[in-house]
């Protein structure tokens, strides 16, 4: 039986007339799509079309949930109360599920976005609010997060399935992944990104935030310059190394 | 067996620090609550609390769906495309259902708000987009609308259950109900409102938009000055006249 | 003395992470920039940078003022009251002038955007609200609009300077310019666009909305596919035909 | 010559249909109004009417500038970059000045709101961005802030006039004023609030954030329960103690 690895990507981040991300090129290459729910990015029209695109490519669909801050693209910390975070998550899960319902599809996972993602990794009360929201709403949802994070620990403690991800397009150091203030030079060419992914999967410890035993999914952001090329290279390198692309719920290679 | 009549009210219209409507006083007096979904009014926190309040009073809960225009409170026509209207409805239905889900409740109905309500009554393509959204999302939802409206006709033609409503707190003339530009003097005191309601229910034809054979629900807006008093008077007059308060799904008297 | 013609373009329409329009390529080719003020497009950061870019190219700067509807990019009619339109215009004029002030520059003109532009051309009460706003705020501002429109008539009657524009990238017929639902095929290649511009300037009557005696400016939208090429071609054709590029306040050729 | 003290209040915080604060009752009692500029509260219509109300009562008008977060009323920290803060301030100063211009009035001061106010008091880079915005926009504007704050120091160092304020309706302890998580019990009745104000003005040191030599203005929030009564009591107590109500630019008693 083949080893399996998921490739996930943040998609559906366009808004109104504004196009963002290489959704059309990326969708055929991934196994899980994190769809923006209209708070940090996305809108009702974009959500519907992104779900249709994912479905056409047999890609699993999750909710990509951020702060209500389109001006900042959800990348700025807002010191919202845990109850506010809880309510934002329920609202966005429901909104996305509205479009899943008319498409006859089932949501597979949830991934927090940007500043909310990092806050849930680092702050216990935020991660607990997020975990409670998922438990209350649908405990079958997988939670995508960093290994060894507060979010990972709290989700696992609540019996949720956790998907640990490695970022192919972000630099790692001994502090873990650096989500902000990275340079394209640090990421390197697609081949270098693919090599980092294989190394992370093979090494016993890549960094405190990324232990190989925990990596279930490789993330590439659709707005990283050259994202489709990076994903293609990562995908091909993974397949060449004997991995099947897919997640626990679905293998599409 | 008693005759039955529903009393519905638009609630959950507060936003952030802003309070709006007499939700606490009104909820014990009605049988159906139309809960704002965050576009024209409401926010995730308000939605959750409004659902909790409605549930505590055994009031049926529906989605009150408006244009994305908080600045105008959804009262201004926006010439959105039918597909946009469809997408707005699915998004808001889903968002509200997120909170219904965590409360273990089932949404009973949908009512469009403000300008969208009137556009769906008057414009075939808008009513069709709204009806399609309900059919696709959940054909068990009742649609609240004006009798003899495009919305009523299209919903009935699609096999949806239609709830025709009479507005106790808006003036009627031979053109039907006047939703905008009315004066408190035209509405009169609570006793006058209650008398209009009974007359509408008894007369064979009240206006082209309100035929007695069609009236299933009495609406009072929670932001009409004196709304709780109007509802109390209407409710008591109805009960005195032999009506049970409730809708087809529930009788709470 | 050379004949003079202005070339204007809508710019500064990016928002947050979202890029929109070919501002960098277009700015060197035009004489007047209409800068979005944050309601239908643009944000404080984008406004500041767009003003800096325009100043670097010695381009006159005006306020491009739309409805508060980023989701619809200001292209949808909102039946706002004239007083609301007035207030929206004052707010946006002021906001843009804040950035003009720190740059040490003077705003030259105002142009309404999208649905608001067309409503002011067609509806007297909207055009009057807009004209009153300009008169109250700064009667030195030129108003860009369609010839023979309500806006043109009311602005002129109030003593404001009116700049009539011809759209190089929109089809014209006997009803005038068609701002929506046009196809790229109708616009044709840059050479065809340039030819239409010269024809419009030479013919005595192009359409009821475009009389050659009235044309003071040529507009190309920065988001029309191939906008920089169209503007370059139009500009070169105009210069070849003996026109100087600039407006009444400035000639930059 | 009488001692002089300013009374300032945050006003114009209504939004659309939502009313907020006791503007009508408060305006006759104060000497300086801080008017919300549409980001954390307020809208173009509200701004215009608030300015008209202030002008009718001969009250000086300043810009009350917050984060773009109506849902959180600007009370939540957003880790915006200093440049973003700078741009938000310029935008809002300009927008308010648009309405000042049509009213023929001159803006007297600026006061940051909520989380932005506190961040500027505590974080050097935020206070520097705010001070730079004021210097660039209009160095004649007074800056309202806490004594001994980063904002106060940086504003003074840049040659701006600083107005130190004491909050009559917030508790003080040895850490200074507590802006959040206070109880009505801690504030006490209007007489107690007035007594605290007089004590603060008389004592040499009230707390590290409030030294009597620095207090130029007394602030009461218009949304504090009983605000008009508190302001009236404070005002009468001040007058009884020999103070004239007004600021350096204007005495209105």
mmCIF file of C-alpha atoms in Angstrom, chain C residues 37-39 43-48 83-84 86-88 90-99 101-102 133 136-138, chain D residues 37-39 43-48 83-84 86-88 90-99 101-102 133 136-138:
data_model
loop_
_atom_site.group_PDB
_atom_site.id
_atom_site.type_symbol
_atom_site.label_atom_id
_atom_site.label_comp_id
_atom_site.label_asym_id
_atom_site.label_seq_id
_atom_site.Cartn_x
_atom_site.Cartn_y
_atom_site.Cartn_z
ATOM 1 C CA UNK C 37 -11.955 57.362 -3.059
ATOM 2 C CA UNK C 38 -12.561 54.170 -1.085
ATOM 3 C CA UNK C 39 -16.291 53.597 -1.544
ATOM 4 C CA UNK C 43 -8.386 52.362 0.080
ATOM 5 C CA UNK C 44 -6.327 54.922 2.059
ATOM 6 C CA UNK C 45 -3.030 53.279 1.100
ATOM 7 C CA UNK C 46 -3.950 53.026 -2.579
ATOM 8 C CA UNK C 47 -5.163 56.624 -2.667
ATOM 9 C CA UNK C 48 -1.869 57.915 -1.316
ATOM 10 C CA UNK C 83 -29.199 63.867 0.287
ATOM 11 C CA UNK C 84 -27.377 60.545 0.696
ATOM 12 C CA UNK C 86 -24.690 64.587 -1.556
ATOM 13 C CA UNK C 87 -23.204 63.287 1.700
ATOM 14 C CA UNK C 88 -21.308 60.489 -0.057
ATOM 15 C CA UNK C 90 -18.667 65.389 0.328
ATOM 16 C CA UNK C 91 -17.152 62.537 2.317
ATOM 17 C CA UNK C 92 -15.155 61.196 -0.618
ATOM 18 C CA UNK C 93 -14.058 64.626 -1.841
ATOM 19 C CA UNK C 94 -12.781 65.337 1.646
ATOM 20 C CA UNK C 95 -11.023 62.003 2.011
ATOM 21 C CA UNK C 96 -9.190 62.407 -1.277
ATOM 22 C CA UNK C 97 -8.339 66.006 -0.429
ATOM 23 C CA UNK C 98 -6.734 64.776 2.774
ATOM 24 C CA UNK C 99 -4.118 63.019 0.693
ATOM 25 C CA UNK C 101 -3.122 68.173 1.179
ATOM 26 C CA UNK C 102 -0.226 66.106 2.502
ATOM 27 C CA UNK C 133 -22.084 69.086 -3.426
ATOM 28 C CA UNK C 136 -20.692 73.771 -1.693
ATOM 29 C CA UNK C 137 -17.335 72.025 -1.492
ATOM 30 C CA UNK C 138 -15.266 73.627 -4.214
ATOM 31 C CA UNK D 37 -15.283 59.785 10.991
ATOM 32 C CA UNK D 38 -16.948 56.673 9.573
ATOM 33 C CA UNK D 39 -14.382 53.968 10.316
ATOM 34 C CA UNK D 43 -21.381 57.751 8.469
ATOM 35 C CA UNK D 44 -21.469 60.685 6.029
ATOM 36 C CA UNK D 45 -25.004 61.664 7.039
ATOM 37 C CA UNK D 46 -24.242 61.452 10.759
ATOM 38 C CA UNK D 47 -21.029 63.454 10.355
ATOM 39 C CA UNK D 48 -22.844 66.300 8.651
ATOM 40 C CA UNK D 83 1.974 53.354 7.638
ATOM 41 C CA UNK D 84 -1.552 51.920 7.643
ATOM 42 C CA UNK D 86 -0.964 57.024 9.086
ATOM 43 C CA UNK D 87 -3.110 56.483 6.006
ATOM 44 C CA UNK D 88 -6.250 55.818 8.072
ATOM 45 C CA UNK D 90 -5.218 61.149 6.777
ATOM 46 C CA UNK D 91 -8.304 59.616 5.181
ATOM 47 C CA UNK D 92 -10.527 60.305 8.162
ATOM 48 C CA UNK D 93 -9.144 63.801 8.778
ATOM 49 C CA UNK D 94 -9.881 64.610 5.156
ATOM 50 C CA UNK D 95 -13.368 63.121 5.220
ATOM 51 C CA UNK D 96 -14.345 65.096 8.303
ATOM 52 C CA UNK D 97 -12.789 68.229 6.863
ATOM 53 C CA UNK D 98 -14.996 67.806 3.796
ATOM 54 C CA UNK D 99 -18.002 68.450 5.993
ATOM 55 C CA UNK D 101 -15.541 72.930 4.661
ATOM 56 C CA UNK D 102 -19.173 72.971 3.520
ATOM 57 C CA UNK D 133 -0.035 62.390 10.096
ATOM 58 C CA UNK D 136 1.745 66.564 7.594
ATOM 59 C CA UNK D 137 -1.967 67.307 7.481
ATOM 60 C CA UNK D 138 -2.397 70.251 9.800
#
